[in-house]
Each structure stands twice: as structure tokens, then as C-alpha cells.
């Protein structure tokens, strides 16, 4: 079986570099992959490739420049992994170019419209070539749906789903990720609550969230694909929420202040502060720790019709939390490289991977998970 030429776009970035290291660091699959580390800066791409070995190459590639399809064809690319966010303001030009070049496509998109509209927009292009395209192959909705599928297997119905991600203050922060979350800070977000759609402002009104191995934190509503996908996918009767809980309360309240300023019209484009906040955020690191995590809580009726409330927790120490958003893309890429079938056409990552598939990745980074039956 020939090696799958895999191009990681944004390959030397915060998430892209982790994916490149994982693909080349896994002895079982690296022989099935010819890796191309790609981005606008050729020297950075080549520098990372040199540290990876195993034939990895660095290439200069601007995904916004004309001729992307021809460039992918010339490189013989069989799989594009797109990590160059933020995705909130992007169209599907990279996915379209991958389809036209006859390549598979995976991205780490967290933009709600980007991910939710992806299947309808790109199905015809990828079905025509018999290739697979997956949007949102990241913590949400790939891991979050895997957790819910595991917690609620056999249940008669689900009433509520509450998810919260709690990054470590000292974990590396990506500029694109910060720009993405600031883009909806203070804007109304449609949230399924009380059995109907209701607007809630992004990053406003933080509330207390409990974790198994982390101290309680304040968490605020964020706009992610799960908020739109899960009410229909799981037929959630009452509520689907997602919050992000920063470790340092001062930072969480700073986001709430930005949300209020935008709501009042005093700060129409908080995403323009991304560069400043990215470089200044380290000033609060002394108040934080290298421990981050996530919790997924579900409530409903089990197979016997009994009321149940369960929670899945993960704790990631030593600033390893940013490995989690990369895991789904890594797992899917390994499947494609080793010839294991994925459904053709365009899909979100919802329920594509079982929770058990993530277990070796959690163990690799010393992450601890708990399932708790709650009253």
C-alpha cells in the first residue's frame, strides 16, 4: 500500500505542529504517511520538518492564493489537514481545492456556521470523487459526541447536555484560537434552552462549573457547532449548553467586560485585540497552573426509563491540554492512511469516532478520565 501524501496546512502552528509530530511519532502508521508541513513561511515549515525526520518535507503554501488545486495536484496530495484558522471568517476554498485535486480533507474548524453548513455545501464535490471530508475534527464535536454516545448508550431519551472546557492558564495559546473566540464575544448566540431557542451573549454572565479534579471555575457561553448539531442529533428535550472556563478568574471577567463593551457598542470588533491579548496574556500565568480539563454532563432516561445524570471528566496536566483538540484529526488521518474506511462525502465529525479510540491518546499524555454518577 502506497504512502498517503498528507499535507498539514498551518503545519508549524499551535495545533498543526502537534498533529505533524503525532503522525511522524507513531511507528505503526508513519510508514503509511508521506508528510508535508505546509504554511506561508517556507523556512518555518522546513525547520519543523527537519526535526521530524522520516521523510517529512516543508513546503510554502498560501491557502488563500489562486491555484491551490493545481498546487495540491503537483504535490500529489492525498489528504489535506486544515489547521489554519480562524475558521469563523473562512469559506470552503481549501475543501473545494482538495475535492478537485482528488484528496481527502479534514479540518479542526470550530466555527459554528463553517462546520454546520459544511455537509450540505461540500457533499456533492466529495461524493463525486469518492473521497471523505470531515469538518470540526477536534474536541467539539468529535470528542464531545463520542463522550455523549458512550454515556447515553441505550438511553430512551436525553434531556440535557452541558459541556465545559477548562484550559490551563499556562498552556500555549494560539493566536487564531483567540481571534476566533473574540469574534463572537458579546454577540447573541442561539442556545437550545428550556426546549426552545433563546439568545445568550457570548462570554457574558459567567457561572460556576464543578470539575472532578480541577477547582471550580467560572464558565461563560461560547458559540460552537455542538450548540446547533446536538439538539437535533440527540433529540435533546430541554438544553444543550457549552461554556469555556478560564483558570484565572480575572481573565474570565476581562472577557465578560469585553462582551459588555461590545453589547453597548463601545467595542464593535474585539477580535482586533487578539494580537495584544495573545502577547499580554502571559502576564497572568503566574496565577495559574499547568492543569486543564473538560466535563460533559448529560441527563435523561436510561434503557429502563430511570432518570439518570452522568458526567465525564478529563484532567490534562503539564500543559498537555492543547493535545486534545488535535486527537480526532490524528485518529482520522491514521484511519485513512492505513486503508480503514471512512464514509465518503462531506460530514461533520459528530459520532465518527468512539470514545475508546481516544483512550490511547489520553494515556500517552498522562490524562486522567472519570465517569461520575450524579444525583
mmCIF file of C-alpha atoms in Angstrom:
data_model
loop_
_atom_site.group_PDB
_atom_site.id
_atom_site.type_symbol
_atom_site.label_atom_id
_atom_site.label_comp_id
_atom_site.label_asym_id
_atom_site.label_seq_id
_atom_site.Cartn_x
_atom_site.Cartn_y
_atom_site.Cartn_z
ATOM 1 C CA UNK A 1 0.000 0.000 0.000
ATOM 2 C CA UNK A 2 1.467 3.325 -1.096
ATOM 3 C CA UNK A 3 2.068 6.016 1.495
ATOM 4 C CA UNK A 4 -0.666 8.639 1.733
ATOM 5 C CA UNK A 5 0.794 12.057 0.979
ATOM 6 C CA UNK A 6 -0.620 14.133 3.823
ATOM 7 C CA UNK A 7 -0.374 17.912 3.775
ATOM 8 C CA UNK A 8 -0.909 19.687 7.108
ATOM 9 C CA UNK A 9 -1.887 23.267 6.368
ATOM 10 C CA UNK A 10 -0.695 25.527 9.163
ATOM 11 C CA UNK A 11 1.653 22.669 9.960
ATOM 12 C CA UNK A 12 4.051 24.646 12.150
ATOM 13 C CA UNK A 13 1.292 26.369 14.132
ATOM 14 C CA UNK A 14 -0.010 25.613 17.622
ATOM 15 C CA UNK A 15 -2.160 22.648 16.573
ATOM 16 C CA UNK A 16 -0.619 21.803 13.218
ATOM 17 C CA UNK A 17 2.793 21.084 14.707
ATOM 18 C CA UNK A 18 1.260 18.747 17.281
ATOM 19 C CA UNK A 19 -0.514 16.822 14.535
ATOM 20 C CA UNK A 20 2.683 16.578 12.482
ATOM 21 C CA UNK A 21 4.640 15.272 15.478
ATOM 22 C CA UNK A 22 1.934 12.732 16.276
ATOM 23 C CA UNK A 23 1.744 11.391 12.715
ATOM 24 C CA UNK A 24 5.509 11.009 12.459
ATOM 25 C CA UNK A 25 5.910 9.815 16.030
ATOM 26 C CA UNK A 26 3.609 6.810 15.680
ATOM 27 C CA UNK A 27 5.688 3.898 14.439
ATOM 28 C CA UNK A 28 2.615 1.902 13.425
ATOM 29 C CA UNK A 29 1.365 4.489 10.926
ATOM 30 C CA UNK A 30 4.229 6.786 9.923
ATOM 31 C CA UNK A 31 5.348 4.346 7.233
ATOM 32 C CA UNK A 32 1.928 4.827 5.621
ATOM 33 C CA UNK A 33 2.248 8.633 5.510
ATOM 34 C CA UNK A 34 4.415 10.971 3.436
ATOM 35 C CA UNK A 35 4.146 14.186 5.421
ATOM 36 C CA UNK A 36 4.186 17.714 4.029
ATOM 37 C CA UNK A 37 4.392 20.517 6.593
ATOM 38 C CA UNK A 38 2.786 23.482 4.834
ATOM 39 C CA UNK A 39 2.295 27.173 5.500
ATOM 40 C CA UNK A 40 3.106 30.627 4.185
ATOM 41 C CA UNK A 41 6.555 30.668 5.803
ATOM 42 C CA UNK A 42 8.794 28.176 3.989
ATOM 43 C CA UNK A 43 11.635 28.430 6.494
ATOM 44 C CA UNK A 44 9.396 27.605 9.465
ATOM 45 C CA UNK A 45 7.819 24.703 7.573
ATOM 46 C CA UNK A 46 11.203 23.258 6.622
ATOM 47 C CA UNK A 47 12.609 23.781 10.113
ATOM 48 C CA UNK A 48 9.829 21.737 11.699
ATOM 49 C CA UNK A 49 10.048 19.054 9.015
ATOM 50 C CA UNK A 50 13.770 18.692 9.710
ATOM 51 C CA UNK A 51 13.056 17.895 13.357
ATOM 52 C CA UNK A 52 10.501 15.232 12.431
ATOM 53 C CA UNK A 53 12.612 13.088 10.137
ATOM 54 C CA UNK A 54 11.086 10.058 8.403
ATOM 55 C CA UNK A 55 10.989 11.904 5.081
ATOM 56 C CA UNK A 56 8.851 14.828 6.245
ATOM 57 C CA UNK A 57 9.176 17.867 3.991
ATOM 58 C CA UNK A 58 8.378 21.547 4.479
ATOM 59 C CA UNK A 59 6.620 23.423 1.673
ATOM 60 C CA UNK A 60 5.482 27.008 1.205
ATOM 61 C CA UNK A 61 1.743 27.191 0.577
ATOM 62 C CA UNK A 62 -0.702 30.083 0.866
ATOM 63 C CA UNK A 63 -4.197 28.637 1.030
ATOM 64 C CA UNK A 64 -5.729 31.981 0.071
ATOM 65 C CA UNK A 65 -3.645 32.351 -3.116
ATOM 66 C CA UNK A 66 -5.001 31.350 -6.547
ATOM 67 C CA UNK A 67 -4.120 27.962 -7.983
ATOM 68 C CA UNK A 68 -4.457 25.921 -4.795
ATOM 69 C CA UNK A 69 -5.949 22.937 -6.633
ATOM 70 C CA UNK A 70 -3.067 22.818 -9.105
ATOM 71 C CA UNK A 71 -0.555 23.080 -6.262
ATOM 72 C CA UNK A 72 -2.148 20.154 -4.402
ATOM 73 C CA UNK A 73 -2.143 18.067 -7.574
ATOM 74 C CA UNK A 74 1.507 18.898 -8.283
ATOM 75 C CA UNK A 75 2.453 17.767 -4.764
ATOM 76 C CA UNK A 76 0.465 14.549 -5.154
ATOM 77 C CA UNK A 77 -1.560 15.277 -2.019
ATOM 78 C CA UNK A 78 -3.982 12.545 -0.944
ATOM 79 C CA UNK A 79 -5.114 14.139 2.336
ATOM 80 C CA UNK A 80 -5.321 17.769 3.434
ATOM 81 C CA UNK A 81 -5.485 18.507 7.168
ATOM 82 C CA UNK A 82 -6.508 22.146 7.524
ATOM 83 C CA UNK A 83 -5.481 23.760 10.830
ATOM 84 C CA UNK A 84 -5.011 27.352 9.631
ATOM 85 C CA UNK A 85 -7.812 29.154 11.470
ATOM 86 C CA UNK A 86 -9.666 31.142 12.488
ATOM 87 C CA UNK A 87 -12.459 29.431 10.558
ATOM 88 C CA UNK A 88 -15.249 31.848 11.504
ATOM 89 C CA UNK A 89 -14.418 34.114 8.557
ATOM 90 C CA UNK A 90 -13.355 31.424 6.070
ATOM 91 C CA UNK A 91 -15.149 29.969 3.071
ATOM 92 C CA UNK A 92 -14.666 26.411 1.809
ATOM 93 C CA UNK A 93 -11.927 27.129 -0.734
ATOM 94 C CA UNK A 94 -9.442 24.696 0.851
ATOM 95 C CA UNK A 95 -12.004 21.892 0.962
ATOM 96 C CA UNK A 96 -13.080 22.643 -2.601
ATOM 97 C CA UNK A 97 -9.479 22.557 -3.799
ATOM 98 C CA UNK A 98 -8.928 19.241 -2.007
ATOM 99 C CA UNK A 99 -12.001 17.746 -3.668
ATOM 100 C CA UNK A 100 -10.923 18.977 -7.111
ATOM 101 C CA UNK A 101 -7.457 17.533 -6.517
ATOM 102 C CA UNK A 102 -8.961 14.152 -5.594
ATOM 103 C CA UNK A 103 -7.803 14.347 -1.963
ATOM 104 C CA UNK A 104 -9.450 13.600 1.359
ATOM 105 C CA UNK A 105 -9.968 16.564 3.697
ATOM 106 C CA UNK A 106 -10.020 17.035 7.500
ATOM 107 C CA UNK A 107 -10.156 20.316 9.411
ATOM 108 C CA UNK A 108 -10.101 21.497 13.018
ATOM 109 C CA UNK A 109 -12.801 24.119 12.484
ATOM 110 C CA UNK A 110 -14.713 25.393 15.498
ATOM 111 C CA UNK A 111 -16.806 27.993 13.659
ATOM 112 C CA UNK A 112 -20.493 27.183 14.050
ATOM 113 C CA UNK A 113 -21.595 28.129 10.548
ATOM 114 C CA UNK A 114 -18.458 26.693 8.945
ATOM 115 C CA UNK A 115 -18.996 23.257 10.475
ATOM 116 C CA UNK A 116 -22.795 23.076 10.474
ATOM 117 C CA UNK A 117 -23.137 24.141 6.822
ATOM 118 C CA UNK A 118 -20.210 22.029 5.615
ATOM 119 C CA UNK A 119 -22.012 18.752 4.746
ATOM 120 C CA UNK A 120 -24.617 20.396 2.536
ATOM 121 C CA UNK A 121 -22.085 22.683 0.868
ATOM 122 C CA UNK A 122 -19.422 20.061 0.123
ATOM 123 C CA UNK A 123 -21.273 16.736 -0.169
ATOM 124 C CA UNK A 124 -21.572 16.747 -3.964
ATOM 125 C CA UNK A 125 -17.917 17.628 -4.532
ATOM 126 C CA UNK A 126 -16.535 14.828 -2.358
ATOM 127 C CA UNK A 127 -19.152 12.220 -3.226
ATOM 128 C CA UNK A 128 -18.277 12.683 -6.890
ATOM 129 C CA UNK A 129 -14.653 11.717 -6.244
ATOM 130 C CA UNK A 130 -15.355 9.032 -3.644
ATOM 131 C CA UNK A 131 -13.317 10.922 -1.053
ATOM 132 C CA UNK A 132 -14.015 11.744 2.579
ATOM 133 C CA UNK A 133 -14.263 15.252 4.036
ATOM 134 C CA UNK A 134 -14.686 15.914 7.766
ATOM 135 C CA UNK A 135 -15.226 19.329 9.335
ATOM 136 C CA UNK A 136 -14.735 20.016 13.033
ATOM 137 C CA UNK A 137 -12.410 17.088 13.735
ATOM 138 C CA UNK A 138 -11.476 18.447 17.141
ATOM 139 C CA UNK A 139 -12.607 18.487 20.771
ATOM 140 C CA UNK A 140 -16.026 19.593 19.570
ATOM 141 C CA UNK A 141 -17.975 17.917 18.157
ATOM 142 C CA UNK A 142 -15.701 14.855 17.644
ATOM 143 C CA UNK A 143 -14.732 14.127 21.259
ATOM 144 C CA UNK A 144 -17.830 15.664 22.820
ATOM 145 C CA UNK A 145 -20.141 13.449 20.716
ATOM 146 C CA UNK A 146 -18.006 10.381 21.436
ATOM 147 C CA UNK A 147 -18.437 11.039 25.156
ATOM 148 C CA UNK A 148 -22.215 11.504 24.876
ATOM 149 C CA UNK A 149 -22.569 8.351 22.759
ATOM 150 C CA UNK A 150 -20.713 6.446 25.491
ATOM 151 C CA UNK A 151 -22.542 7.953 28.464
ATOM 152 C CA UNK A 152 -26.009 7.597 26.944
ATOM 153 C CA UNK A 153 -25.748 4.260 25.119
ATOM 154 C CA UNK A 154 -29.197 2.627 25.153
ATOM 155 C CA UNK A 155 -30.948 5.568 26.799
ATOM 156 C CA UNK A 156 -34.582 6.209 25.942
ATOM 157 C CA UNK A 157 -34.062 9.935 25.716
ATOM 158 C CA UNK A 158 -31.698 12.779 26.626
ATOM 159 C CA UNK A 159 -32.990 15.846 28.445
ATOM 160 C CA UNK A 160 -29.870 17.980 28.762
ATOM 161 C CA UNK A 161 -26.251 18.188 27.634
ATOM 162 C CA UNK A 162 -23.849 20.577 29.364
ATOM 163 C CA UNK A 163 -20.229 20.816 28.193
ATOM 164 C CA UNK A 164 -17.428 22.920 29.607
ATOM 165 C CA UNK A 165 -13.802 23.156 28.531
ATOM 166 C CA UNK A 166 -11.338 24.469 31.119
ATOM 167 C CA UNK A 167 -7.920 25.262 29.615
ATOM 168 C CA UNK A 168 -4.848 25.635 31.792
ATOM 169 C CA UNK A 169 -3.723 29.236 32.108
ATOM 170 C CA UNK A 170 -0.137 28.318 31.238
ATOM 171 C CA UNK A 171 -0.954 26.126 28.231
ATOM 172 C CA UNK A 172 0.231 27.511 24.855
ATOM 173 C CA UNK A 173 -2.339 29.859 23.350
ATOM 174 C CA UNK A 174 -2.879 30.052 19.596
ATOM 175 C CA UNK A 175 -3.456 33.488 18.063
ATOM 176 C CA UNK A 176 -6.049 32.073 15.653
ATOM 177 C CA UNK A 177 -7.969 30.458 18.521
ATOM 178 C CA UNK A 178 -8.022 33.714 20.463
ATOM 179 C CA UNK A 179 -9.209 35.652 17.401
ATOM 180 C CA UNK A 180 -11.944 33.077 16.881
ATOM 181 C CA UNK A 181 -13.380 33.333 20.401
ATOM 182 C CA UNK A 182 -13.188 37.127 20.379
ATOM 183 C CA UNK A 183 -15.125 37.254 17.103
ATOM 184 C CA UNK A 184 -18.410 36.388 18.879
ATOM 185 C CA UNK A 185 -17.601 37.922 22.274
ATOM 186 C CA UNK A 186 -20.667 39.936 23.279
ATOM 187 C CA UNK A 187 -22.805 38.824 20.332
ATOM 188 C CA UNK A 188 -26.116 36.987 20.806
ATOM 189 C CA UNK A 189 -25.787 33.211 20.373
ATOM 190 C CA UNK A 190 -28.757 30.927 19.762
ATOM 191 C CA UNK A 191 -28.814 28.306 22.536
ATOM 192 C CA UNK A 192 -31.308 25.446 22.977
ATOM 193 C CA UNK A 193 -32.616 26.114 26.479
ATOM 194 C CA UNK A 194 -35.962 25.276 28.033
ATOM 195 C CA UNK A 195 -36.927 23.342 24.908
ATOM 196 C CA UNK A 196 -36.615 26.366 22.622
ATOM 197 C CA UNK A 197 -34.013 28.572 21.008
ATOM 198 C CA UNK A 198 -33.007 31.526 23.141
ATOM 199 C CA UNK A 199 -30.286 34.152 22.636
ATOM 200 C CA UNK A 200 -27.399 34.310 25.099
ATOM 201 C CA UNK A 201 -24.436 36.670 24.770
ATOM 202 C CA UNK A 202 -21.047 35.103 24.162
ATOM 203 C CA UNK A 203 -18.612 35.287 27.102
ATOM 204 C CA UNK A 204 -21.125 37.230 29.199
ATOM 205 C CA UNK A 205 -22.505 36.297 32.620
ATOM 206 C CA UNK A 206 -20.042 33.580 33.686
ATOM 207 C CA UNK A 207 -21.424 30.942 36.043
ATOM 208 C CA UNK A 208 -19.753 28.440 38.361
ATOM 209 C CA UNK A 209 -18.832 24.993 36.963
ATOM 210 C CA UNK A 210 -17.724 21.988 39.034
ATOM 211 C CA UNK A 211 -14.994 19.547 37.939
ATOM 212 C CA UNK A 212 -13.788 16.251 39.346
ATOM 213 C CA UNK A 213 -10.044 17.020 39.508
ATOM 214 C CA UNK A 214 -9.959 20.781 38.958
ATOM 215 C CA UNK A 215 -11.038 23.544 41.255
ATOM 216 C CA UNK A 216 -14.433 25.100 40.406
ATOM 217 C CA UNK A 217 -14.243 27.786 37.745
ATOM 218 C CA UNK A 218 -16.415 30.454 36.177
ATOM 219 C CA UNK A 219 -17.593 29.397 32.722
ATOM 220 C CA UNK A 220 -19.168 31.533 30.001
ATOM 221 C CA UNK A 221 -21.232 30.632 26.937
ATOM 222 C CA UNK A 222 -19.274 30.149 23.704
ATOM 223 C CA UNK A 223 -20.509 29.694 20.141
ATOM 224 C CA UNK A 224 -19.553 26.258 18.821
ATOM 225 C CA UNK A 225 -21.088 23.726 16.383
ATOM 226 C CA UNK A 226 -22.388 21.467 19.171
ATOM 227 C CA UNK A 227 -24.978 24.071 20.159
ATOM 228 C CA UNK A 228 -26.682 23.623 16.792
ATOM 229 C CA UNK A 229 -25.862 19.990 15.961
ATOM 230 C CA UNK A 230 -26.677 18.266 19.249
ATOM 231 C CA UNK A 231 -30.315 19.354 19.838
ATOM 232 C CA UNK A 232 -31.284 17.579 16.615
ATOM 233 C CA UNK A 233 -28.698 14.773 16.628
ATOM 234 C CA UNK A 234 -29.538 13.683 20.187
ATOM 235 C CA UNK A 235 -33.124 14.988 20.251
ATOM 236 C CA UNK A 236 -32.282 16.812 23.481
ATOM 237 C CA UNK A 237 -35.553 17.777 25.090
ATOM 238 C CA UNK A 238 -34.517 20.660 27.294
ATOM 239 C CA UNK A 239 -30.993 22.071 26.991
ATOM 240 C CA UNK A 240 -27.646 21.975 25.197
ATOM 241 C CA UNK A 241 -25.009 24.350 26.544
ATOM 242 C CA UNK A 242 -21.307 24.886 26.052
ATOM 243 C CA UNK A 243 -19.079 27.007 28.258
ATOM 244 C CA UNK A 244 -15.408 27.828 28.465
ATOM 245 C CA UNK A 245 -13.920 28.292 31.926
ATOM 246 C CA UNK A 246 -10.605 30.111 32.127
ATOM 247 C CA UNK A 247 -8.431 29.223 35.091
ATOM 248 C CA UNK A 248 -7.772 32.770 36.286
ATOM 249 C CA UNK A 249 -10.987 34.495 37.301
ATOM 250 C CA UNK A 250 -9.555 37.883 36.359
ATOM 251 C CA UNK A 251 -9.132 36.723 32.755
ATOM 252 C CA UNK A 252 -12.675 35.335 32.667
ATOM 253 C CA UNK A 253 -14.062 38.632 33.936
ATOM 254 C CA UNK A 254 -11.978 40.510 31.373
ATOM 255 C CA UNK A 255 -13.763 38.599 28.616
ATOM 256 C CA UNK A 256 -17.103 39.402 30.278
ATOM 257 C CA UNK A 257 -16.133 43.086 30.262
ATOM 258 C CA UNK A 258 -15.291 42.931 26.555
ATOM 259 C CA UNK A 259 -18.651 41.264 25.950
ATOM 260 C CA UNK A 260 -20.405 44.096 27.776
ATOM 261 C CA UNK A 261 -18.472 46.753 25.840
ATOM 262 C CA UNK A 262 -19.452 45.165 22.553
ATOM 263 C CA UNK A 263 -23.075 44.859 23.647
ATOM 264 C CA UNK A 264 -23.094 48.570 24.470
ATOM 265 C CA UNK A 265 -21.496 49.453 21.126
ATOM 266 C CA UNK A 266 -18.242 50.702 22.642
ATOM 267 C CA UNK A 267 -16.107 47.904 21.171
ATOM 268 C CA UNK A 268 -17.540 46.711 17.835
ATOM 269 C CA UNK A 269 -14.605 44.470 16.887
ATOM 270 C CA UNK A 270 -12.978 42.850 19.933
ATOM 271 C CA UNK A 271 -11.200 40.355 17.660
ATOM 272 C CA UNK A 272 -8.839 43.198 16.736
ATOM 273 C CA UNK A 273 -7.444 42.875 20.256
ATOM 274 C CA UNK A 274 -6.381 39.267 19.633
ATOM 275 C CA UNK A 275 -2.723 40.067 18.944
ATOM 276 C CA UNK A 276 -2.442 42.285 22.022
ATOM 277 C CA UNK A 277 -4.174 39.783 24.294
ATOM 278 C CA UNK A 278 -2.159 36.907 22.846
ATOM 279 C CA UNK A 279 1.114 38.560 23.819
ATOM 280 C CA UNK A 280 -0.107 40.090 27.075
ATOM 281 C CA UNK A 281 -1.953 37.016 28.351
ATOM 282 C CA UNK A 282 1.238 35.516 29.728
ATOM 283 C CA UNK A 283 1.314 38.210 32.377
ATOM 284 C CA UNK A 284 -1.305 36.223 34.322
ATOM 285 C CA UNK A 285 0.432 32.875 34.007
ATOM 286 C CA UNK A 286 1.911 33.124 37.495
ATOM 287 C CA UNK A 287 -1.662 32.927 38.833
ATOM 288 C CA UNK A 288 -2.395 29.686 37.009
ATOM 289 C CA UNK A 289 -1.264 26.086 36.800
ATOM 290 C CA UNK A 290 -0.454 23.575 34.028
ATOM 291 C CA UNK A 291 -3.717 21.700 34.787
ATOM 292 C CA UNK A 292 -6.702 21.903 32.463
ATOM 293 C CA UNK A 293 -9.663 19.717 31.634
ATOM 294 C CA UNK A 294 -13.184 19.248 30.369
ATOM 295 C CA UNK A 295 -16.525 17.999 31.619
ATOM 296 C CA UNK A 296 -19.539 16.651 29.724
ATOM 297 C CA UNK A 297 -22.755 16.282 31.749
ATOM 298 C CA UNK A 298 -25.858 14.517 30.458
ATOM 299 C CA UNK A 299 -29.270 13.901 31.971
ATOM 300 C CA UNK A 300 -32.168 11.806 30.718
ATOM 301 C CA UNK A 301 -33.832 8.404 30.985
ATOM 302 C CA UNK A 302 -31.857 5.171 30.661
ATOM 303 C CA UNK A 303 -32.943 1.967 28.925
ATOM 304 C CA UNK A 304 -35.226 1.099 31.860
ATOM 305 C CA UNK A 305 -36.777 4.558 31.902
ATOM 306 C CA UNK A 306 -34.986 5.555 35.106
ATOM 307 C CA UNK A 307 -33.817 9.155 35.496
ATOM 308 C CA UNK A 308 -30.039 9.361 35.166
ATOM 309 C CA UNK A 309 -27.454 12.103 35.385
ATOM 310 C CA UNK A 310 -23.868 11.261 34.421
ATOM 311 C CA UNK A 311 -20.688 13.255 33.929
ATOM 312 C CA UNK A 312 -17.439 12.500 32.113
ATOM 313 C CA UNK A 313 -14.366 14.409 33.216
ATOM 314 C CA UNK A 314 -10.855 14.638 31.845
ATOM 315 C CA UNK A 315 -7.868 16.274 33.552
ATOM 316 C CA UNK A 316 -4.784 17.164 31.493
ATOM 317 C CA UNK A 317 -1.711 18.171 33.475
ATOM 318 C CA UNK A 318 1.713 19.509 32.435
ATOM 319 C CA UNK A 319 0.185 21.894 29.862
ATOM 320 C CA UNK A 320 -0.815 18.945 27.678
ATOM 321 C CA UNK A 321 -4.381 20.211 27.242
ATOM 322 C CA UNK A 322 -3.808 21.554 23.692
ATOM 323 C CA UNK A 323 -3.121 17.985 22.548
ATOM 324 C CA UNK A 324 -6.825 17.176 22.961
ATOM 325 C CA UNK A 325 -8.119 19.346 20.071
ATOM 326 C CA UNK A 326 -5.693 17.535 17.737
ATOM 327 C CA UNK A 327 -6.622 13.965 18.618
ATOM 328 C CA UNK A 328 -9.651 13.460 16.358
ATOM 329 C CA UNK A 329 -7.792 14.678 13.268
ATOM 330 C CA UNK A 330 -4.856 12.414 14.120
ATOM 331 C CA UNK A 331 -7.099 9.378 14.593
ATOM 332 C CA UNK A 332 -8.999 10.001 11.353
ATOM 333 C CA UNK A 333 -5.785 10.580 9.396
ATOM 334 C CA UNK A 334 -4.387 7.287 10.672
ATOM 335 C CA UNK A 335 -7.538 5.504 9.561
ATOM 336 C CA UNK A 336 -7.277 6.908 6.049
ATOM 337 C CA UNK A 337 -3.530 6.232 5.828
ATOM 338 C CA UNK A 338 -3.911 2.584 6.833
ATOM 339 C CA UNK A 339 -6.815 1.940 4.491
ATOM 340 C CA UNK A 340 -9.607 1.746 7.060
ATOM 341 C CA UNK A 341 -12.799 3.027 5.507
ATOM 342 C CA UNK A 342 -14.489 6.283 6.433
ATOM 343 C CA UNK A 343 -17.825 7.318 4.923
ATOM 344 C CA UNK A 344 -17.382 9.098 1.612
ATOM 345 C CA UNK A 345 -18.814 12.552 1.066
ATOM 346 C CA UNK A 346 -18.820 15.522 3.421
ATOM 347 C CA UNK A 347 -19.597 15.219 7.120
ATOM 348 C CA UNK A 348 -19.157 16.850 10.473
ATOM 349 C CA UNK A 349 -17.111 14.817 12.941
ATOM 350 C CA UNK A 350 -20.185 14.064 15.065
ATOM 351 C CA UNK A 351 -20.182 10.415 16.203
ATOM 352 C CA UNK A 352 -17.482 9.397 13.719
ATOM 353 C CA UNK A 353 -15.174 8.125 16.466
ATOM 354 C CA UNK A 354 -15.946 6.044 19.573
ATOM 355 C CA UNK A 355 -14.647 7.207 22.936
ATOM 356 C CA UNK A 356 -12.451 4.105 23.167
ATOM 357 C CA UNK A 357 -10.450 5.340 20.156
ATOM 358 C CA UNK A 358 -9.246 8.318 22.200
ATOM 359 C CA UNK A 359 -8.086 6.229 25.178
ATOM 360 C CA UNK A 360 -4.538 5.515 23.894
ATOM 361 C CA UNK A 361 -4.065 9.223 23.169
ATOM 362 C CA UNK A 362 -5.196 10.162 26.678
ATOM 363 C CA UNK A 363 -2.808 7.599 28.148
ATOM 364 C CA UNK A 364 0.086 8.846 26.025
ATOM 365 C CA UNK A 365 -0.172 12.280 27.648
ATOM 366 C CA UNK A 366 -0.961 11.056 31.155
ATOM 367 C CA UNK A 367 -4.522 12.370 31.073
ATOM 368 C CA UNK A 368 -6.991 11.016 33.621
ATOM 369 C CA UNK A 369 -10.700 10.464 32.948
ATOM 370 C CA UNK A 370 -13.607 9.849 35.342
ATOM 371 C CA UNK A 371 -17.229 8.902 34.849
ATOM 372 C CA UNK A 372 -19.375 10.079 37.747
ATOM 373 C CA UNK A 373 -22.981 9.173 38.501
ATOM 374 C CA UNK A 374 -24.524 12.379 39.813
ATOM 375 C CA UNK A 375 -27.702 12.825 41.879
#
